[in-house]
């Protein structure tokens, strides 16, 4: 969706950031399977298994804090490179041309079956999919759901809005990052102090959002009333933008890898302990709940740093798989939840074993994404509405 490259040491030519390509692929891939997991946990979602249980909750809670933050961080890095290449005006036009068709087509066509399946499983509607479609587009509200809706495509909507907001400030932001931010980040060269600052300073605004914003603005994915979520997502995006071309930051991420992994393992152990405690044990211990809430934010940032360090060490190579998935993963993301929701809706009444349900849901979702991309990339009118360029270009 966006270029991830850095200046080569030999001159103005650019080299692809393969490590960030792989991180983006992994982040989207985990998001896809996270949504598969949402069918099985007892949390509110579009459709549910009749055997939903607490079994997958631990894994979901370990993934949840950083899965989207990582995507917005990488988006911030990509915005820096692309806006430097295009300039403010062309950057805004480019993002409009690449993201707006995805949003419109996604809301009117791709997401519609999700709403249909959700309302059918809830017993709100009885009509078939095609009969429901005009009502979905023109109905404004059906069964308590505002339609048309963007569901999982809220990431694309928010990213598009952030790009348009930031575009006029591109020259200012570039100057600040190349000047003041670069000088400030020199502190990361210090052996111990630098790593402590890298681990803690970026977390401070997110702690403030958790304490002061989230109690008043719970996440809704309503663009005009989602202020805590906006604060979180825009801040991590700006951090990605600020450090994109700062080699001091990337070297510090290499150095903090082992401490970050240790801290993440400690959080995972604490979470396992906390989930094993009866609910009665938490009554009257608000301080302990707050430790977990704030620790969750620190864990999310350290997990991102650890993933950056791992990718720089082990995922910096190129090959046909990387080139293929770099283009394919965004259409996979656009398609996946509709495939998951429809498949879940159809298998839920069958009374299958939960592991059989999981195998079917994961397999059909993965196969559907691959098949959908292979079809879409061969039909020129479908390419731009699924996040691809009008014409296929050789992957770099």
PDB file of C-alpha atoms in Angstrom, residues 206-361:
ATOM      1  CA  UNK A 206      -0.438   6.591  26.244  1.00  0.00           C
ATOM      2  CA  UNK A 207      -0.617   6.327  30.031  1.00  0.00           C
ATOM      3  CA  UNK A 208      -2.186   9.801  30.082  1.00  0.00           C
ATOM      4  CA  UNK A 209      -4.758   8.782  27.449  1.00  0.00           C
ATOM      5  CA  UNK A 210      -5.610   5.676  29.473  1.00  0.00           C
ATOM      6  CA  UNK A 211      -6.145   7.646  32.681  1.00  0.00           C
ATOM      7  CA  UNK A 212      -7.816  10.808  31.393  1.00  0.00           C
ATOM      8  CA  UNK A 213      -9.429  10.028  28.020  1.00  0.00           C
ATOM      9  CA  UNK A 214     -10.522   6.406  27.888  1.00  0.00           C
ATOM     10  CA  UNK A 215     -12.962   6.605  30.833  1.00  0.00           C
ATOM     11  CA  UNK A 216     -14.868   9.308  28.933  1.00  0.00           C
ATOM     12  CA  UNK A 217     -14.391   8.143  25.323  1.00  0.00           C
ATOM     13  CA  UNK A 218     -14.558   4.351  25.000  1.00  0.00           C
ATOM     14  CA  UNK A 219     -13.566   2.975  21.609  1.00  0.00           C
ATOM     15  CA  UNK A 220     -16.466   3.157  19.140  1.00  0.00           C
ATOM     16  CA  UNK A 221     -14.794   3.430  15.696  1.00  0.00           C
ATOM     17  CA  UNK A 222     -17.137   6.364  15.168  1.00  0.00           C
ATOM     18  CA  UNK A 223     -14.882   8.825  13.376  1.00  0.00           C
ATOM     19  CA  UNK A 224     -16.259  11.915  15.131  1.00  0.00           C
ATOM     20  CA  UNK A 225     -16.614  10.452  18.641  1.00  0.00           C
ATOM     21  CA  UNK A 226     -13.616   8.218  19.183  1.00  0.00           C
ATOM     22  CA  UNK A 227     -11.185  10.627  20.775  1.00  0.00           C
ATOM     23  CA  UNK A 228      -9.221   8.248  22.997  1.00  0.00           C
ATOM     24  CA  UNK A 229      -8.747   5.862  20.098  1.00  0.00           C
ATOM     25  CA  UNK A 230      -7.685   8.763  17.848  1.00  0.00           C
ATOM     26  CA  UNK A 231      -5.167   9.886  20.466  1.00  0.00           C
ATOM     27  CA  UNK A 232      -3.622   6.418  20.662  1.00  0.00           C
ATOM     28  CA  UNK A 233      -3.513   5.769  16.912  1.00  0.00           C
ATOM     29  CA  UNK A 234      -2.352   9.200  15.785  1.00  0.00           C
ATOM     30  CA  UNK A 235       0.369   9.312  18.448  1.00  0.00           C
ATOM     31  CA  UNK A 236       1.896   5.956  17.497  1.00  0.00           C
ATOM     32  CA  UNK A 237       1.674   6.953  13.822  1.00  0.00           C
ATOM     33  CA  UNK A 238       3.554  10.182  14.560  1.00  0.00           C
ATOM     34  CA  UNK A 239       6.195   8.260  16.489  1.00  0.00           C
ATOM     35  CA  UNK A 240       6.695   6.081  13.414  1.00  0.00           C
ATOM     36  CA  UNK A 241       6.966   9.194  11.248  1.00  0.00           C
ATOM     37  CA  UNK A 242       9.439  10.845  13.623  1.00  0.00           C
ATOM     38  CA  UNK A 243      11.869   7.903  13.800  1.00  0.00           C
ATOM     39  CA  UNK A 244      11.504   6.646  10.211  1.00  0.00           C
ATOM     40  CA  UNK A 245      14.847   7.974   8.973  1.00  0.00           C
ATOM     41  CA  UNK A 246      16.682   8.116  12.291  1.00  0.00           C
ATOM     42  CA  UNK A 247      19.304   5.393  12.385  1.00  0.00           C
ATOM     43  CA  UNK A 248      19.988   6.090  16.076  1.00  0.00           C
ATOM     44  CA  UNK A 249      16.477   4.872  16.910  1.00  0.00           C
ATOM     45  CA  UNK A 250      16.792   1.712  14.803  1.00  0.00           C
ATOM     46  CA  UNK A 251      20.153   0.829  16.345  1.00  0.00           C
ATOM     47  CA  UNK A 252      18.672   1.370  19.823  1.00  0.00           C
ATOM     48  CA  UNK A 253      15.814  -0.986  18.901  1.00  0.00           C
ATOM     49  CA  UNK A 254      18.476  -3.599  18.074  1.00  0.00           C
ATOM     50  CA  UNK A 255      20.143  -3.089  21.458  1.00  0.00           C
ATOM     51  CA  UNK A 256      16.944  -3.278  23.495  1.00  0.00           C
ATOM     52  CA  UNK A 257      15.785  -6.539  21.903  1.00  0.00           C
ATOM     53  CA  UNK A 258      16.754  -8.919  24.722  1.00  0.00           C
ATOM     54  CA  UNK A 259      15.519  -6.702  27.622  1.00  0.00           C
ATOM     55  CA  UNK A 260      12.275  -6.075  25.725  1.00  0.00           C
ATOM     56  CA  UNK A 261      11.705  -9.802  25.180  1.00  0.00           C
ATOM     57  CA  UNK A 262      12.348 -10.498  28.869  1.00  0.00           C
ATOM     58  CA  UNK A 263       9.859  -7.806  29.934  1.00  0.00           C
ATOM     59  CA  UNK A 264       7.252  -9.155  27.495  1.00  0.00           C
ATOM     60  CA  UNK A 265       7.724 -12.642  28.931  1.00  0.00           C
ATOM     61  CA  UNK A 266       7.253 -11.276  32.461  1.00  0.00           C
ATOM     62  CA  UNK A 267       4.030  -9.538  31.406  1.00  0.00           C
ATOM     63  CA  UNK A 268       2.803 -12.759  29.792  1.00  0.00           C
ATOM     64  CA  UNK A 269       3.451 -14.637  33.042  1.00  0.00           C
ATOM     65  CA  UNK A 270       1.708 -11.938  35.100  1.00  0.00           C
ATOM     66  CA  UNK A 271      -1.280 -12.001  32.756  1.00  0.00           C
ATOM     67  CA  UNK A 272      -1.531 -15.782  33.091  1.00  0.00           C
ATOM     68  CA  UNK A 273      -1.468 -15.379  36.879  1.00  0.00           C
ATOM     69  CA  UNK A 274      -4.095 -12.623  36.759  1.00  0.00           C
ATOM     70  CA  UNK A 275      -6.472 -14.595  34.556  1.00  0.00           C
ATOM     71  CA  UNK A 276      -6.207 -17.533  36.949  1.00  0.00           C
ATOM     72  CA  UNK A 277      -7.423 -15.502  39.923  1.00  0.00           C
ATOM     73  CA  UNK A 278     -11.154 -15.683  40.782  1.00  0.00           C
ATOM     74  CA  UNK A 279     -13.074 -12.473  40.112  1.00  0.00           C
ATOM     75  CA  UNK A 280     -13.746 -12.136  43.830  1.00  0.00           C
ATOM     76  CA  UNK A 281     -10.014 -11.704  44.435  1.00  0.00           C
ATOM     77  CA  UNK A 282     -10.042  -8.487  42.384  1.00  0.00           C
ATOM     78  CA  UNK A 283     -12.785  -6.805  44.387  1.00  0.00           C
ATOM     79  CA  UNK A 284     -11.416  -3.895  46.386  1.00  0.00           C
ATOM     80  CA  UNK A 285      -8.045  -4.082  44.609  1.00  0.00           C
ATOM     81  CA  UNK A 286      -8.410  -1.325  42.046  1.00  0.00           C
ATOM     82  CA  UNK A 287      -4.716  -0.512  42.412  1.00  0.00           C
ATOM     83  CA  UNK A 288      -3.808  -3.965  41.081  1.00  0.00           C
ATOM     84  CA  UNK A 289      -6.143  -3.550  38.105  1.00  0.00           C
ATOM     85  CA  UNK A 290      -4.505  -0.233  37.294  1.00  0.00           C
ATOM     86  CA  UNK A 291      -1.058  -1.828  37.430  1.00  0.00           C
ATOM     87  CA  UNK A 292      -2.203  -4.285  34.780  1.00  0.00           C
ATOM     88  CA  UNK A 293      -3.805  -1.547  32.669  1.00  0.00           C
ATOM     89  CA  UNK A 294      -0.689   0.611  32.643  1.00  0.00           C
ATOM     90  CA  UNK A 295       1.566  -2.421  32.360  1.00  0.00           C
ATOM     91  CA  UNK A 296      -0.396  -3.470  29.287  1.00  0.00           C
ATOM     92  CA  UNK A 297       0.597  -0.222  27.551  1.00  0.00           C
ATOM     93  CA  UNK A 298       4.270  -0.648  28.455  1.00  0.00           C
ATOM     94  CA  UNK A 299       4.079  -4.246  27.210  1.00  0.00           C
ATOM     95  CA  UNK A 300       2.594  -3.083  23.892  1.00  0.00           C
ATOM     96  CA  UNK A 301       5.462  -0.654  23.231  1.00  0.00           C
ATOM     97  CA  UNK A 302       8.137  -3.140  24.295  1.00  0.00           C
ATOM     98  CA  UNK A 303       6.532  -5.780  22.078  1.00  0.00           C
ATOM     99  CA  UNK A 304       6.757  -3.387  19.115  1.00  0.00           C
ATOM    100  CA  UNK A 305      10.413  -2.669  19.906  1.00  0.00           C
ATOM    101  CA  UNK A 306      11.116  -6.389  20.216  1.00  0.00           C
ATOM    102  CA  UNK A 307       9.420  -7.107  16.891  1.00  0.00           C
ATOM    103  CA  UNK A 308      11.410  -4.317  15.233  1.00  0.00           C
ATOM    104  CA  UNK A 309      14.641  -5.765  16.601  1.00  0.00           C
ATOM    105  CA  UNK A 310      13.757  -9.315  15.545  1.00  0.00           C
ATOM    106  CA  UNK A 311      12.764  -8.190  12.064  1.00  0.00           C
ATOM    107  CA  UNK A 312      16.007  -6.223  11.590  1.00  0.00           C
ATOM    108  CA  UNK A 313      18.039  -9.271  12.617  1.00  0.00           C
ATOM    109  CA  UNK A 314      16.158 -12.092  10.942  1.00  0.00           C
ATOM    110  CA  UNK A 315      13.738 -10.688   8.338  1.00  0.00           C
ATOM    111  CA  UNK A 316      15.903  -8.318   6.340  1.00  0.00           C
ATOM    112  CA  UNK A 317      16.261 -10.573   3.313  1.00  0.00           C
ATOM    113  CA  UNK A 318      14.307 -10.530   0.081  1.00  0.00           C
ATOM    114  CA  UNK A 319      12.685 -13.191  -2.042  1.00  0.00           C
ATOM    115  CA  UNK A 320       9.608 -14.043  -4.112  1.00  0.00           C
ATOM    116  CA  UNK A 321       7.441 -14.691  -1.049  1.00  0.00           C
ATOM    117  CA  UNK A 322       8.158 -11.232   0.365  1.00  0.00           C
ATOM    118  CA  UNK A 323       7.522  -9.598  -3.005  1.00  0.00           C
ATOM    119  CA  UNK A 324       4.254 -11.476  -3.505  1.00  0.00           C
ATOM    120  CA  UNK A 325       2.874 -10.876  -0.004  1.00  0.00           C
ATOM    121  CA  UNK A 326       3.877  -7.209   0.068  1.00  0.00           C
ATOM    122  CA  UNK A 327       1.254  -6.562  -2.597  1.00  0.00           C
ATOM    123  CA  UNK A 328      -1.211  -9.296  -1.597  1.00  0.00           C
ATOM    124  CA  UNK A 329      -1.534  -8.609   2.130  1.00  0.00           C
ATOM    125  CA  UNK A 330      -3.651  -5.448   1.865  1.00  0.00           C
ATOM    126  CA  UNK A 331      -6.316  -7.100  -0.337  1.00  0.00           C
ATOM    127  CA  UNK A 332      -6.194 -10.027   2.105  1.00  0.00           C
ATOM    128  CA  UNK A 333      -6.978  -7.594   4.904  1.00  0.00           C
ATOM    129  CA  UNK A 334      -9.857  -6.004   2.971  1.00  0.00           C
ATOM    130  CA  UNK A 335     -11.446  -9.376   2.164  1.00  0.00           C
ATOM    131  CA  UNK A 336     -10.730 -11.471   5.221  1.00  0.00           C
ATOM    132  CA  UNK A 337     -13.391 -10.446   7.720  1.00  0.00           C
ATOM    133  CA  UNK A 338     -16.252 -10.856   5.270  1.00  0.00           C
ATOM    134  CA  UNK A 339     -15.025 -14.375   4.485  1.00  0.00           C
ATOM    135  CA  UNK A 340     -14.649 -15.143   8.202  1.00  0.00           C
ATOM    136  CA  UNK A 341     -18.061 -13.774   9.178  1.00  0.00           C
ATOM    137  CA  UNK A 342     -19.950 -15.531   6.368  1.00  0.00           C
ATOM    138  CA  UNK A 343     -18.175 -18.833   7.021  1.00  0.00           C
ATOM    139  CA  UNK A 344     -18.828 -18.517  10.753  1.00  0.00           C
ATOM    140  CA  UNK A 345     -22.500 -17.759  10.121  1.00  0.00           C
ATOM    141  CA  UNK A 346     -22.888 -20.887   7.993  1.00  0.00           C
ATOM    142  CA  UNK A 347     -21.016 -23.314  10.270  1.00  0.00           C
ATOM    143  CA  UNK A 348     -22.351 -22.063  13.627  1.00  0.00           C
ATOM    144  CA  UNK A 349     -25.657 -24.028  13.460  1.00  0.00           C
ATOM    145  CA  UNK A 350     -23.968 -27.302  12.422  1.00  0.00           C
ATOM    146  CA  UNK A 351     -22.929 -28.306  15.943  1.00  0.00           C
ATOM    147  CA  UNK A 352     -19.377 -29.211  14.922  1.00  0.00           C
ATOM    148  CA  UNK A 353     -16.513 -29.842  17.321  1.00  0.00           C
ATOM    149  CA  UNK A 354     -14.852 -26.541  18.196  1.00  0.00           C
ATOM    150  CA  UNK A 355     -11.524 -27.631  16.681  1.00  0.00           C
ATOM    151  CA  UNK A 356     -13.282 -28.638  13.480  1.00  0.00           C
ATOM    152  CA  UNK A 357     -14.939 -25.224  13.445  1.00  0.00           C
ATOM    153  CA  UNK A 358     -11.561 -23.556  13.896  1.00  0.00           C
ATOM    154  CA  UNK A 359      -9.925 -25.605  11.130  1.00  0.00           C
ATOM    155  CA  UNK A 360     -12.755 -24.800   8.711  1.00  0.00           C
ATOM    156  CA  UNK A 361     -12.868 -21.109   9.615  1.00  0.00           C
TER     157      UNK A 361
END
